[in-house]
CSV table of C-alpha atoms and ligand atoms in Angstrom, one decimal:
chain,number,residue,atom,x,y,z
A,1,MET,CA,26.7,-9.2,-32.6
A,2,THR,CA,25.5,-6.9,-35.3
A,3,ASP,CA,27.9,-5.3,-37.7
A,4,LYS,CA,27.5,-1.7,-36.8
A,5,SER,CA,28.8,-0.4,-40.1
A,6,ALA,CA,25.9,-2.3,-41.9
A,7,VAL,CA,23.1,-0.6,-39.9
A,8,LYS,CA,21.7,2.1,-42.1
A,9,ILE,CA,20.9,5.2,-40.1
A,10,MET,CA,19.1,8.3,-41.3
A,11,LEU,CA,19.4,11.6,-39.5
A,12,VAL,CA,16.6,14.2,-39.9
A,13,ASP,CA,17.1,17.6,-38.2
A,14,ASP,CA,16.6,21.1,-39.5
A,15,GLU,CA,19.8,22.3,-37.9
A,16,PRO,CA,22.9,21.4,-40.0
A,17,PHE,CA,25.0,21.8,-36.9
A,18,MET,CA,23.1,19.0,-35.1
A,19,LEU,CA,23.4,16.7,-38.1
A,20,LYS,CA,27.1,17.2,-38.1
A,21,LEU,CA,27.4,16.6,-34.4
A,22,LEU,CA,25.2,13.5,-34.3
A,23,GLY,CA,27.0,12.2,-37.4
A,24,ARG,CA,30.3,12.5,-35.7
A,25,MET,CA,29.1,10.8,-32.5
A,26,LEU,CA,27.7,7.9,-34.6
A,27,GLU,CA,31.0,7.5,-36.5
A,28,ASN,CA,32.8,7.4,-33.2
A,29,LEU,CA,30.5,4.5,-32.2
A,30,ASP,CA,31.4,2.7,-35.5
A,31,PHE,CA,28.0,3.4,-37.2
A,32,THR,CA,29.1,4.6,-40.6
A,33,ALA,CA,26.2,4.0,-43.0
A,34,LEU,CA,24.7,7.4,-42.4
A,35,THR,CA,22.5,9.8,-44.5
A,36,SER,CA,21.4,13.2,-43.3
A,37,HIS,CA,18.5,15.5,-44.3
A,38,THR,CA,17.5,19.0,-43.1
A,39,ASN,CA,13.8,18.4,-43.7
A,40,GLY,CA,11.2,15.7,-43.7
A,41,ARG,CA,10.3,16.0,-47.4
A,42,ALA,CA,13.9,15.3,-48.5
A,43,ALA,CA,14.1,12.4,-46.1
A,44,LEU,CA,11.0,10.8,-47.4
A,45,ASP,CA,12.2,11.2,-51.0
A,46,ALA,CA,15.4,9.6,-50.1
A,47,CYS,CA,13.5,6.6,-48.5
A,48,ALA,CA,11.6,6.2,-51.7
A,49,ALA,CA,14.7,6.4,-53.9
A,50,ALA,CA,17.2,4.4,-51.9
A,51,GLY,CA,15.0,2.3,-49.7
A,52,PRO,CA,14.2,2.8,-46.0
A,53,PRO,CA,17.0,2.9,-43.4
A,54,ASP,CA,17.1,0.6,-40.4
A,55,VAL,CA,17.0,3.5,-37.9
A,56,ILE,CA,15.8,7.1,-38.2
A,57,LEU,CA,17.0,9.7,-35.7
A,58,LEU,CA,14.2,12.2,-35.9
A,59,ASP,CA,14.1,15.8,-34.6
A,60,LEU,CA,10.5,16.6,-33.4
A,61,ASN,CA,10.7,20.3,-33.9
A,62,MET,CA,11.2,21.2,-37.6
A,63,PRO,CA,9.7,24.2,-39.3
A,64,GLU,CA,8.3,22.7,-42.5
A,65,MET,CA,7.2,19.2,-41.6
A,66,ASP,CA,7.4,18.5,-37.9
A,67,GLY,CA,8.4,15.1,-36.5
A,68,ILE,CA,4.8,13.9,-35.8
A,69,GLU,CA,3.7,14.6,-39.4
A,70,PHE,CA,6.8,12.9,-40.7
A,71,VAL,CA,5.9,9.8,-38.7
A,72,ARG,CA,2.4,9.8,-40.3
A,73,HIS,CA,4.1,9.7,-43.7
A,74,LEU,CA,6.3,6.8,-42.5
A,75,VAL,CA,3.1,4.9,-41.4
A,76,ASP,CA,1.6,5.5,-44.9
A,77,ARG,CA,4.8,4.0,-46.4
A,78,HIS,CA,4.7,1.0,-44.0
A,79,TYR,CA,8.1,1.8,-42.5
A,80,ALA,CA,9.3,-1.3,-40.7
A,81,GLY,CA,12.5,0.1,-39.2
A,82,SER,CA,13.1,1.7,-35.8
A,83,LEU,CA,13.0,5.3,-34.6
A,84,ILE,CA,14.8,7.4,-32.1
A,85,LEU,CA,13.2,10.8,-31.2
A,86,VAL,CA,15.5,13.7,-30.5
A,87,SER,CA,14.2,17.0,-29.1
A,88,GLY,CA,14.8,20.0,-26.9
A,89,GLU,CA,11.2,19.5,-25.6
A,90,ASP,CA,10.6,18.4,-22.0
A,91,GLU,CA,10.4,14.8,-20.9
A,92,ARG,CA,6.6,14.5,-20.9
A,93,MET,CA,6.4,15.9,-24.4
A,94,LEU,CA,9.0,13.4,-25.6
A,95,GLN,CA,7.2,10.6,-23.8
A,96,ALA,CA,3.9,11.6,-25.4
A,97,ALA,CA,5.5,11.6,-28.8
A,98,SER,CA,7.1,8.2,-28.2
A,99,LYS,CA,3.7,6.8,-27.2
A,100,LEU,CA,2.1,8.1,-30.3
A,101,VAL,CA,4.8,6.6,-32.6
A,102,HIS,CA,4.4,3.3,-30.7
A,103,ALA,CA,0.7,3.4,-31.2
A,104,HIS,CA,1.4,3.5,-35.0
A,105,HIS,CA,3.3,0.2,-34.5
A,106,ILE,CA,6.6,1.7,-35.3
A,107,ARG,CA,9.4,0.5,-33.0
A,108,VAL,CA,10.7,3.4,-30.8
A,109,LEU,CA,14.2,2.7,-29.4
A,110,GLY,CA,13.8,5.7,-27.1
A,111,HIS,CA,14.1,9.4,-27.0
A,112,LEU,CA,17.0,11.7,-26.5
A,113,HIS,CA,17.1,15.2,-25.0
A,114,LYS,CA,19.2,17.9,-26.7
A,115,PRO,CA,22.1,18.3,-26.0
A,116,VAL,CA,22.6,14.6,-26.9
A,117,LEU,CA,25.1,12.7,-24.9
A,118,PRO,CA,27.1,10.0,-26.7
A,119,ALA,CA,26.5,7.4,-24.0
A,120,ALA,CA,22.7,7.9,-24.2
A,121,LEU,CA,22.8,7.5,-28.0
A,122,ALA,CA,25.0,4.4,-27.7
A,123,ALA,CA,22.6,2.9,-25.2
A,124,LEU,CA,19.6,3.3,-27.5
A,125,LEU,CA,21.3,1.9,-30.5
A,126,ALA,CA,22.4,-1.1,-28.5
A,127,LYS,CA,18.6,-1.9,-28.3
A,128,TRP,CA,18.4,-2.2,-32.1
A,129,SER,CA,18.0,-5.6,-33.6
A,130,PRO,CA,17.0,-6.7,-37.1
A,131,PRO,CA,13.2,-6.8,-37.6
A,132,ALA,CA,11.5,-10.1,-36.5
A,133,SER,CA,11.1,-12.6,-39.3
A,134,GLY,CA,7.7,-13.4,-40.8
A,135,ARG,CA,7.6,-16.6,-38.8
A,136,ALA,CA,8.0,-15.0,-35.4
A,137,ARG,CA,5.2,-12.6,-36.3
A,138,ALA,CA,2.9,-15.4,-37.4
A,139,ALA,CA,3.3,-16.9,-33.9
A,140,GLN,CA,1.5,-13.8,-32.5
A,141,ALA,CA,-1.7,-14.7,-34.2
A,142,THR,CA,-4.7,-15.4,-32.0
A,143,TYR,CA,-6.6,-18.7,-32.2
A,144,GLY,CA,-10.1,-19.7,-33.3
A,145,ALA,CA,-12.8,-20.6,-30.8
A,146,ASP,CA,-12.7,-24.3,-31.8
A,147,ALA,CA,-9.0,-24.5,-31.0
A,148,VAL,CA,-9.4,-22.8,-27.6
A,149,GLN,CA,-12.4,-25.1,-26.8
A,150,THR,CA,-10.4,-28.2,-27.6
A,151,ALA,CA,-7.5,-26.9,-25.6
A,152,ILE,CA,-9.7,-26.5,-22.5
A,153,ALA,CA,-11.3,-29.9,-23.0
A,154,ASN,CA,-8.0,-31.7,-23.6
A,155,GLY,CA,-6.4,-30.2,-20.5
A,156,GLU,CA,-3.8,-28.3,-22.5
A,157,LEU,CA,-4.0,-25.2,-20.3
A,158,VAL,CA,-1.3,-25.1,-17.6
A,159,ASN,CA,-1.0,-22.7,-14.7
A,160,TYR,CA,2.2,-20.7,-14.1
A,161,TYR,CA,2.7,-18.9,-10.8
A,162,GLN,CA,4.4,-15.6,-10.1
A,163,PRO,CA,5.5,-14.8,-6.6
A,164,LYS,CA,4.2,-11.7,-4.7
A,165,VAL,CA,6.7,-10.7,-1.9
A,166,SER,CA,6.6,-8.3,1.0
A,167,VAL,CA,8.6,-5.2,0.3
A,168,ALA,CA,9.5,-4.7,3.9
A,169,ASP,CA,11.1,-8.1,4.6
A,170,GLY,CA,11.1,-10.0,1.3
A,171,GLN,CA,8.9,-12.7,2.6
A,172,ILE,CA,6.9,-14.6,-0.1
A,173,VAL,CA,3.3,-13.9,0.7
A,174,GLY,CA,1.5,-15.4,-2.3
A,175,VAL,CA,1.5,-16.2,-5.9
A,176,GLU,CA,-0.6,-15.1,-8.9
A,177,THR,CA,-1.9,-17.8,-11.2
A,178,LEU,CA,-1.2,-17.0,-14.9
A,179,VAL,CA,-2.6,-19.4,-17.4
A,180,ARG,CA,-0.6,-20.7,-20.4
A,181,TRP,CA,-1.5,-23.0,-23.2
A,182,GLN,CA,0.9,-25.8,-23.9
A,183,HIS,CA,0.1,-26.0,-27.6
A,184,PRO,CA,1.0,-29.3,-29.2
A,185,VAL,CA,2.5,-27.5,-32.2
A,186,ASP,CA,3.2,-23.9,-31.3
A,187,GLY,CA,4.7,-24.5,-27.9
A,188,LEU,CA,3.8,-22.2,-24.9
A,189,VAL,CA,1.1,-19.7,-25.8
A,190,PHE,CA,0.4,-16.6,-23.7
A,191,PRO,CA,-3.0,-15.5,-22.4
A,192,ASP,CA,-3.3,-12.4,-24.7
A,193,GLN,CA,-3.6,-14.9,-27.5
A,194,PHE,CA,-6.6,-16.8,-26.2
A,195,ILE,CA,-8.4,-15.1,-23.3
A,196,GLY,CA,-10.1,-12.6,-25.6
A,197,VAL,CA,-11.2,-15.5,-27.8
A,198,ALA,CA,-12.6,-17.4,-24.9
A,199,GLU,CA,-14.5,-14.3,-23.7
A,200,ALA,CA,-16.0,-13.6,-27.1
A,201,HIS,CA,-17.2,-17.2,-27.6
A,202,GLY,CA,-18.7,-18.1,-24.3
A,203,LEU,CA,-15.8,-20.3,-23.2
A,204,ILE,CA,-14.5,-18.1,-20.4
A,205,ASP,CA,-16.5,-19.9,-17.6
A,206,ASP,CA,-15.0,-23.2,-18.6
A,207,LEU,CA,-11.5,-21.7,-18.8
A,208,THR,CA,-11.8,-20.0,-15.4
A,209,ARG,CA,-13.1,-23.2,-13.9
A,210,ALA,CA,-10.1,-25.2,-15.2
A,211,VAL,CA,-7.6,-22.6,-14.0
A,212,LEU,CA,-9.2,-22.3,-10.6
A,213,ALA,CA,-9.5,-26.0,-10.1
A,214,GLU,CA,-5.8,-26.6,-10.8
A,215,ALA,CA,-4.9,-23.6,-8.6
A,216,LEU,CA,-6.9,-24.9,-5.7
A,217,THR,CA,-5.4,-28.3,-5.9
A,218,GLN,CA,-1.9,-26.7,-5.9
A,219,THR,CA,-2.8,-24.4,-3.0
A,220,ARG,CA,-3.7,-27.5,-1.0
A,221,VAL,CA,-0.4,-29.2,-2.0
A,222,TRP,CA,1.6,-26.2,-0.9
A,223,HIS,CA,-0.4,-25.9,2.3
A,224,ASP,CA,0.2,-29.5,3.2
A,225,ALA,CA,3.9,-29.0,2.6
A,226,GLY,CA,4.0,-26.2,5.1
A,227,LEU,CA,3.9,-23.4,2.5
A,228,ALA,CA,1.1,-21.0,3.5
A,229,LEU,CA,0.6,-19.1,0.3
A,230,ARG,CA,-2.3,-16.8,-0.8
A,231,VAL,CA,-3.1,-17.9,-4.3
A,232,ALA,CA,-4.5,-15.3,-6.7
A,233,VAL,CA,-6.6,-16.2,-9.8
A,234,ASN,CA,-7.7,-13.8,-12.5
A,235,LEU,CA,-11.4,-13.4,-13.2
A,236,SER,CA,-12.8,-12.0,-16.3
A,237,MET,CA,-15.8,-9.6,-16.1
A,238,ASP,CA,-17.6,-12.1,-18.3
A,239,ASN,CA,-17.4,-14.6,-15.5
A,240,LEU,CA,-19.5,-12.2,-13.4
A,241,VAL,CA,-22.7,-12.5,-15.4
A,242,LYS,CA,-24.4,-15.6,-14.1
A,243,LEU,CA,-25.5,-15.3,-10.5
A,244,GLY,CA,-24.6,-18.9,-9.7
A,245,PHE,CA,-20.9,-18.1,-10.2
A,246,ALA,CA,-20.2,-17.2,-6.5
A,247,ASP,CA,-21.6,-20.5,-5.3
A,248,SER,CA,-19.7,-22.5,-7.9
A,249,VAL,CA,-16.4,-20.9,-6.8
A,250,ALA,CA,-17.3,-21.6,-3.2
A,251,ARG,CA,-18.1,-25.2,-3.9
A,252,LEU,CA,-14.9,-25.8,-5.8
A,253,THR,CA,-12.9,-24.2,-3.1
A,254,ALA,CA,-14.5,-26.3,-0.3
A,255,SER,CA,-14.1,-29.5,-2.2
A,256,ALA,CA,-10.4,-28.9,-2.7
A,257,GLY,CA,-10.0,-28.5,1.1
A,258,VAL,CA,-9.0,-24.8,0.8
A,259,THR,CA,-10.4,-21.9,2.8
A,260,PRO,CA,-11.6,-18.8,0.9
A,261,ALA,CA,-9.2,-16.5,2.8
A,262,GLU,CA,-6.3,-18.3,1.0
A,263,ILE,CA,-7.7,-17.3,-2.4
A,264,VAL,CA,-7.4,-13.9,-4.0
A,265,LEU,CA,-9.7,-13.1,-6.9
A,266,GLU,CA,-8.2,-10.5,-9.2
A,267,VAL,CA,-10.6,-8.4,-11.3
A,268,THR,CA,-9.9,-6.1,-14.2
A,269,GLU,CA,-12.5,-4.0,-16.0
A,270,SER,CA,-11.2,-4.5,-19.5
A,271,ARG,CA,-14.2,-2.8,-21.1
A,272,LEU,CA,-17.2,-0.7,-20.2
A,273,MET,CA,-20.0,-2.7,-18.5
A,274,SER,CA,-23.4,-1.3,-19.0
A,275,ASP,CA,-25.1,-3.3,-16.3
A,276,LEU,CA,-23.1,-3.6,-13.1
A,277,ARG,CA,-25.8,-5.3,-11.0
A,278,ALA,CA,-24.7,-8.9,-11.6
A,279,PRO,CA,-20.9,-8.2,-11.0
A,280,LEU,CA,-21.7,-6.3,-7.9
A,281,ASP,CA,-23.9,-9.1,-6.6
A,282,ILE,CA,-21.4,-11.8,-7.3
A,283,LEU,CA,-18.3,-10.0,-6.0
A,284,THR,CA,-20.1,-8.8,-2.8
A,285,ARG,CA,-21.2,-12.4,-2.1
A,286,LEU,CA,-17.7,-13.8,-2.7
A,287,ARG,CA,-16.4,-11.2,-0.3
A,288,LEU,CA,-19.0,-12.2,2.3
A,289,LYS,CA,-17.7,-15.8,1.9
A,290,ARG,CA,-14.3,-14.4,2.8
A,291,PHE,CA,-12.6,-14.6,-0.5
A,292,ARG,CA,-10.1,-11.7,-1.0
A,293,LEU,CA,-10.9,-9.4,-3.8
A,294,SER,CA,-8.2,-7.5,-5.7
A,295,ILE,CA,-8.6,-4.7,-8.2
A,296,ASP,CA,-6.1,-5.5,-11.0
A,297,ASP,CA,-4.2,-3.1,-13.4
A,298,PHE,CA,-5.3,-0.1,-11.3
A,299,GLY,CA,-5.2,3.1,-13.2
A,300,THR,CA,-5.8,1.7,-16.7
A,301,GLY,CA,-9.4,0.5,-16.6
A,302,HIS,CA,-12.5,2.3,-17.7
A,303,SER,CA,-13.7,3.2,-14.3
A,304,SER,CA,-11.3,2.1,-11.6
A,305,LEU,CA,-12.5,4.8,-9.2
A,306,THR,CA,-16.1,3.8,-9.7
A,307,GLN,CA,-15.2,0.2,-9.0
A,308,LEU,CA,-13.3,1.3,-5.8
A,309,ARG,CA,-16.4,3.2,-4.7
A,310,ASP,CA,-18.8,0.3,-5.3
A,311,LEU,CA,-16.9,-2.8,-4.3
A,312,PRO,CA,-15.2,-4.0,-1.1
A,313,PHE,CA,-11.7,-4.7,-2.4
A,314,ASP,CA,-9.0,-5.9,-0.1
A,315,GLU,CA,-6.1,-5.4,-2.4
A,316,LEU,CA,-5.1,-2.9,-5.1
A,317,LYS,CA,-2.6,-3.7,-7.8
A,318,ILE,CA,-1.0,-0.7,-9.3
A,319,ASP,CA,-0.5,-1.3,-13.0
A,320,ARG,CA,3.1,-1.9,-14.2
A,321,SER,CA,2.9,1.1,-16.5
A,322,PHE,CA,3.0,3.3,-13.3
A,323,VAL,CA,5.6,1.1,-11.5
A,324,HIS,CA,8.6,0.5,-13.7
A,325,ARG,CA,10.7,3.6,-13.7
A,326,ALA,CA,8.5,5.4,-11.2
A,327,GLY,CA,11.6,6.3,-9.2
A,328,THR,CA,13.0,8.5,-11.9
A,329,ASN,CA,10.0,9.7,-13.7
A,330,ALA,CA,8.1,12.5,-11.9
A,331,THR,CA,4.7,11.8,-13.7
A,332,LEU,CA,4.8,8.1,-12.9
A,333,ARG,CA,5.8,8.8,-9.3
A,334,ALA,CA,2.9,11.2,-8.8
A,335,ILE,CA,0.4,8.6,-10.1
A,336,PHE,CA,2.0,5.8,-8.1
A,337,GLU,CA,2.0,7.8,-4.9
A,338,ALA,CA,-1.6,9.0,-5.4
A,339,SER,CA,-2.8,5.4,-5.9
A,340,LEU,CA,-0.9,4.3,-2.8
A,341,GLY,CA,-2.4,7.1,-0.7
A,342,LEU,CA,-5.9,6.2,-2.0
A,343,ALA,CA,-5.4,2.5,-1.1
A,344,ARG,CA,-4.1,3.5,2.4
A,345,GLN,CA,-7.1,5.6,3.1
A,346,LEU,CA,-9.4,2.8,2.0
A,347,ASP,CA,-7.4,0.3,4.1
A,348,MET,CA,-6.3,-1.9,1.2
A,349,GLU,CA,-3.1,-3.7,0.7
A,350,VAL,CA,-1.1,-2.5,-2.3
A,351,VAL,CA,0.7,-4.6,-4.8
A,352,ALA,CA,3.1,-3.0,-7.3
A,353,GLU,CA,3.2,-5.0,-10.6
A,354,GLY,CA,6.0,-5.0,-13.1
A,355,VAL,CA,8.9,-4.5,-10.8
A,356,GLU,CA,11.7,-5.0,-13.3
A,357,ASP,CA,14.9,-3.8,-11.8
A,358,GLN,CA,16.7,-2.8,-8.7
A,359,ALA,CA,15.7,0.9,-9.1
A,360,ASP,CA,12.0,-0.1,-9.1
A,361,TRP,CA,12.6,-2.2,-6.0
A,362,ASP,CA,14.5,0.6,-4.2
A,363,PHE,CA,11.7,3.0,-5.1
A,364,LEU,CA,9.0,0.7,-3.6
A,365,ARG,CA,11.0,0.4,-0.4
A,366,GLN,CA,11.2,4.1,0.0
A,367,ALA,CA,7.6,4.6,-1.0
A,368,GLY,CA,6.4,2.1,1.6
A,369,CYS,CA,4.5,-0.2,-0.7
A,370,ASP,CA,3.3,-3.5,0.8
A,371,LEU,CA,3.9,-6.1,-1.9
A,372,ALA,CA,5.9,-6.4,-5.1
A,373,GLN,CA,5.6,-8.6,-8.1
A,374,GLY,CA,7.7,-8.6,-11.3
A,375,TYR,CA,10.5,-10.0,-13.3
A,376,PHE,CA,13.1,-8.5,-10.9
A,377,ILE,CA,11.8,-10.9,-8.2
A,378,ALA,CA,10.7,-13.8,-10.4
A,379,ARG,CA,9.1,-14.6,-13.7
A,380,PRO,CA,6.0,-16.7,-13.7
A,381,MET,CA,7.0,-20.4,-13.3
A,382,PRO,CA,5.4,-23.9,-13.2
A,383,ALA,CA,4.4,-24.9,-9.7
A,384,GLY,CA,7.3,-27.4,-9.5
A,385,ASP,CA,9.9,-24.7,-9.8
A,386,LEU,CA,8.7,-22.7,-6.8
A,387,PRO,CA,10.6,-24.5,-4.0
A,388,GLY,CA,13.9,-24.0,-6.0
A,389,TRP,CA,13.1,-20.4,-6.5
A,390,ILE,CA,12.4,-19.8,-2.8
A,391,GLU,CA,15.9,-21.1,-2.0
A,392,THR,CA,17.6,-18.7,-4.4
A,393,TRP,CA,15.3,-15.9,-3.3
A,394,ASN,CA,16.1,-16.4,0.3
A,395,ALA,CA,19.8,-16.0,-0.6
A,396,ARG,CA,19.1,-12.7,-2.4
A,397,ARG,CA,16.5,-11.4,0.0
A,398,HIS,CA,18.9,-10.1,2.7
A,399,ALA,CA,20.8,-7.9,0.3
A,400,LEU,CA,17.5,-6.5,-1.0
A,401,CYS,CA,16.2,-5.8,2.5
A,402,PRO,CA,19.4,-4.6,4.3
A,403,ASP,CA,17.6,-3.8,7.6
A,404,LEU,CA,16.8,-7.4,8.2
A,405,SER,CA,19.0,-9.0,10.9
B,1,C2E,P1,-2.3,-9.5,-15.2
B,1,C2E,O1,-3.3,-10.2,-14.4
B,1,C2E,O2,-2.1,-8.1,-14.9
B,1,C2E,O3,-0.9,-10.3,-15.0
B,1,C2E,C1,0.4,-9.7,-15.0
B,1,C2E,C2,1.0,-9.9,-16.3
B,1,C2E,O4,2.3,-9.2,-16.3
B,1,C2E,C3,1.4,-11.3,-16.7
B,1,C2E,O5,1.4,-11.5,-18.1
B,1,C2E,C4,2.8,-11.4,-16.2
B,1,C2E,O6,3.6,-12.4,-16.8
B,1,C2E,C5,3.3,-10.0,-16.6
B,1,C2E,N1,4.5,-9.6,-15.8
B,1,C2E,C6,4.8,-9.9,-14.5
B,1,C2E,N2,5.9,-9.3,-14.1
B,1,C2E,C7,6.3,-8.5,-15.1
B,1,C2E,C8,7.3,-7.5,-15.3
B,1,C2E,O7,8.2,-7.3,-14.4
B,1,C2E,N3,7.4,-6.9,-16.5
B,1,C2E,C9,6.5,-7.1,-17.4
B,1,C2E,N4,6.6,-6.4,-18.6
B,1,C2E,N5,5.5,-7.9,-17.3
B,1,C2E,C10,5.4,-8.6,-16.2
B,1,C2E,P2,0.7,-12.7,-18.8
B,1,C2E,O8,0.9,-14.0,-18.0
B,1,C2E,O9,1.0,-12.7,-20.2
B,1,C2E,O10,-0.9,-12.4,-18.6
B,1,C2E,C11,-1.4,-11.3,-19.2
B,1,C2E,C12,-2.9,-11.0,-18.7
B,1,C2E,O11,-3.7,-12.1,-19.1
B,1,C2E,C13,-3.0,-11.0,-17.2
B,1,C2E,O12,-2.6,-9.7,-16.8
B,1,C2E,C14,-4.4,-11.3,-17.0
B,1,C2E,O13,-5.2,-10.1,-17.2
B,1,C2E,C15,-4.7,-12.2,-18.1
B,1,C2E,N6,-4.8,-13.6,-17.6
B,1,C2E,C16,-3.8,-14.4,-17.3
B,1,C2E,N7,-4.3,-15.6,-16.8
B,1,C2E,C17,-5.6,-15.5,-16.8
B,1,C2E,C18,-6.7,-16.4,-16.4
B,1,C2E,O14,-6.5,-17.5,-15.9
B,1,C2E,N8,-8.0,-15.9,-16.6
B,1,C2E,C19,-8.2,-14.6,-17.1
B,1,C2E,N9,-9.5,-14.2,-17.2
B,1,C2E,N10,-7.2,-13.8,-17.4
B,1,C2E,C20,-5.9,-14.2,-17.3
B,2,MG,MG1,-3.8,-10.3,-12.5
B,3,MG,MG1,-2.2,-6.6,-13.7
């Protein structure tokens, strides 16, 4: 529990009346270490003189220095605190401003519409926590090529699996394989910290082979235990360069005693590819061999529509940035529904990623999405945890799909 009276909060708004109103609300919430300024210049001077606050409540529309310009000055001063944006502008405008601040690596607790409601203010401040320690930040560092190579060779990579469930009846349909690195010193390391390194240093084929081999063995184990699961594996575009790749995937699959139809290959275009001939050749041949192809992170890539035009995908995964909160955000809903419509016309199955709460789930039910994946359903887990999760999920499932008998 943080001591609210110790959290230093700065209010910046050109209207003295707003400052007074917000100040009173904050005091009622027991936040009492407050300073107020009617323009950005005075606020910056105060930061320089008395040190930066923990949280700044910032009005976007101010006559002399507007909120966006103020943020630029905060960046120059390496401001490490949090920000709450306050404005009478519409939701999309506030969201765009939040994105921009976030891109500057300043923590945005959220935004508030004027007139500000005390409950909304309290909810945002409840998200505040003291800045991470230097140690936690160090753990975010990526690793060198040698370390990643050793990890692959020593078998330190482990597969986690995240369920994909049917939205209509809650049935578990498959899992996505997500690689982790069980680092001997740093503990569990996430893919963002080593996939890029593997791609840049020619290690991605070895990495994919290790992940795929373990996933195939696991698929067979589940299959033999009566669990018919489709198992998805992520491919990197850098895997799709050597023409022999399709054959080596097919060989590995056959030798594990698994049929290609049980395997889903998820592909993201993380960067622009200049020559698409090899990826097209490889993916088309994999599809001919009856592997299922999935277009991952749909809506965020460099040319998702081009990929859709050129490749025979079976599945489309709508990126989580268009799923979470789509029920209440008109822009997200429009993008989600357009993607769903597109997939329907192309006869593809649709997976919504990043389903984080009941509202997301309810939205998918109403939108008629096929499959859902996300923390609300299950976090990625080691293979051994899956049977236990299925038991708890079956207990939850009926409440989430009320029309089931
Ligand atoms: P992805 O394929 O889009 O996988 C989904 C990511 O979203 C996973 O992150 C998953 O843990 C996370 N996620 C799942 N549900 C939720 C949710 O409800 N909310 C939020 N905020 N996140 C959720 P993870 O495991 O850190 O993987 C990140 C990315 O790394 C993956 O994105 C994938 O592109 C890549 N990756 C993972 N494993 C492999 C691999 O074996 N090979 C390659 N080439 N890439 C991999
Ligand atoms: Mg994926
Ligand atoms: Mg994805």
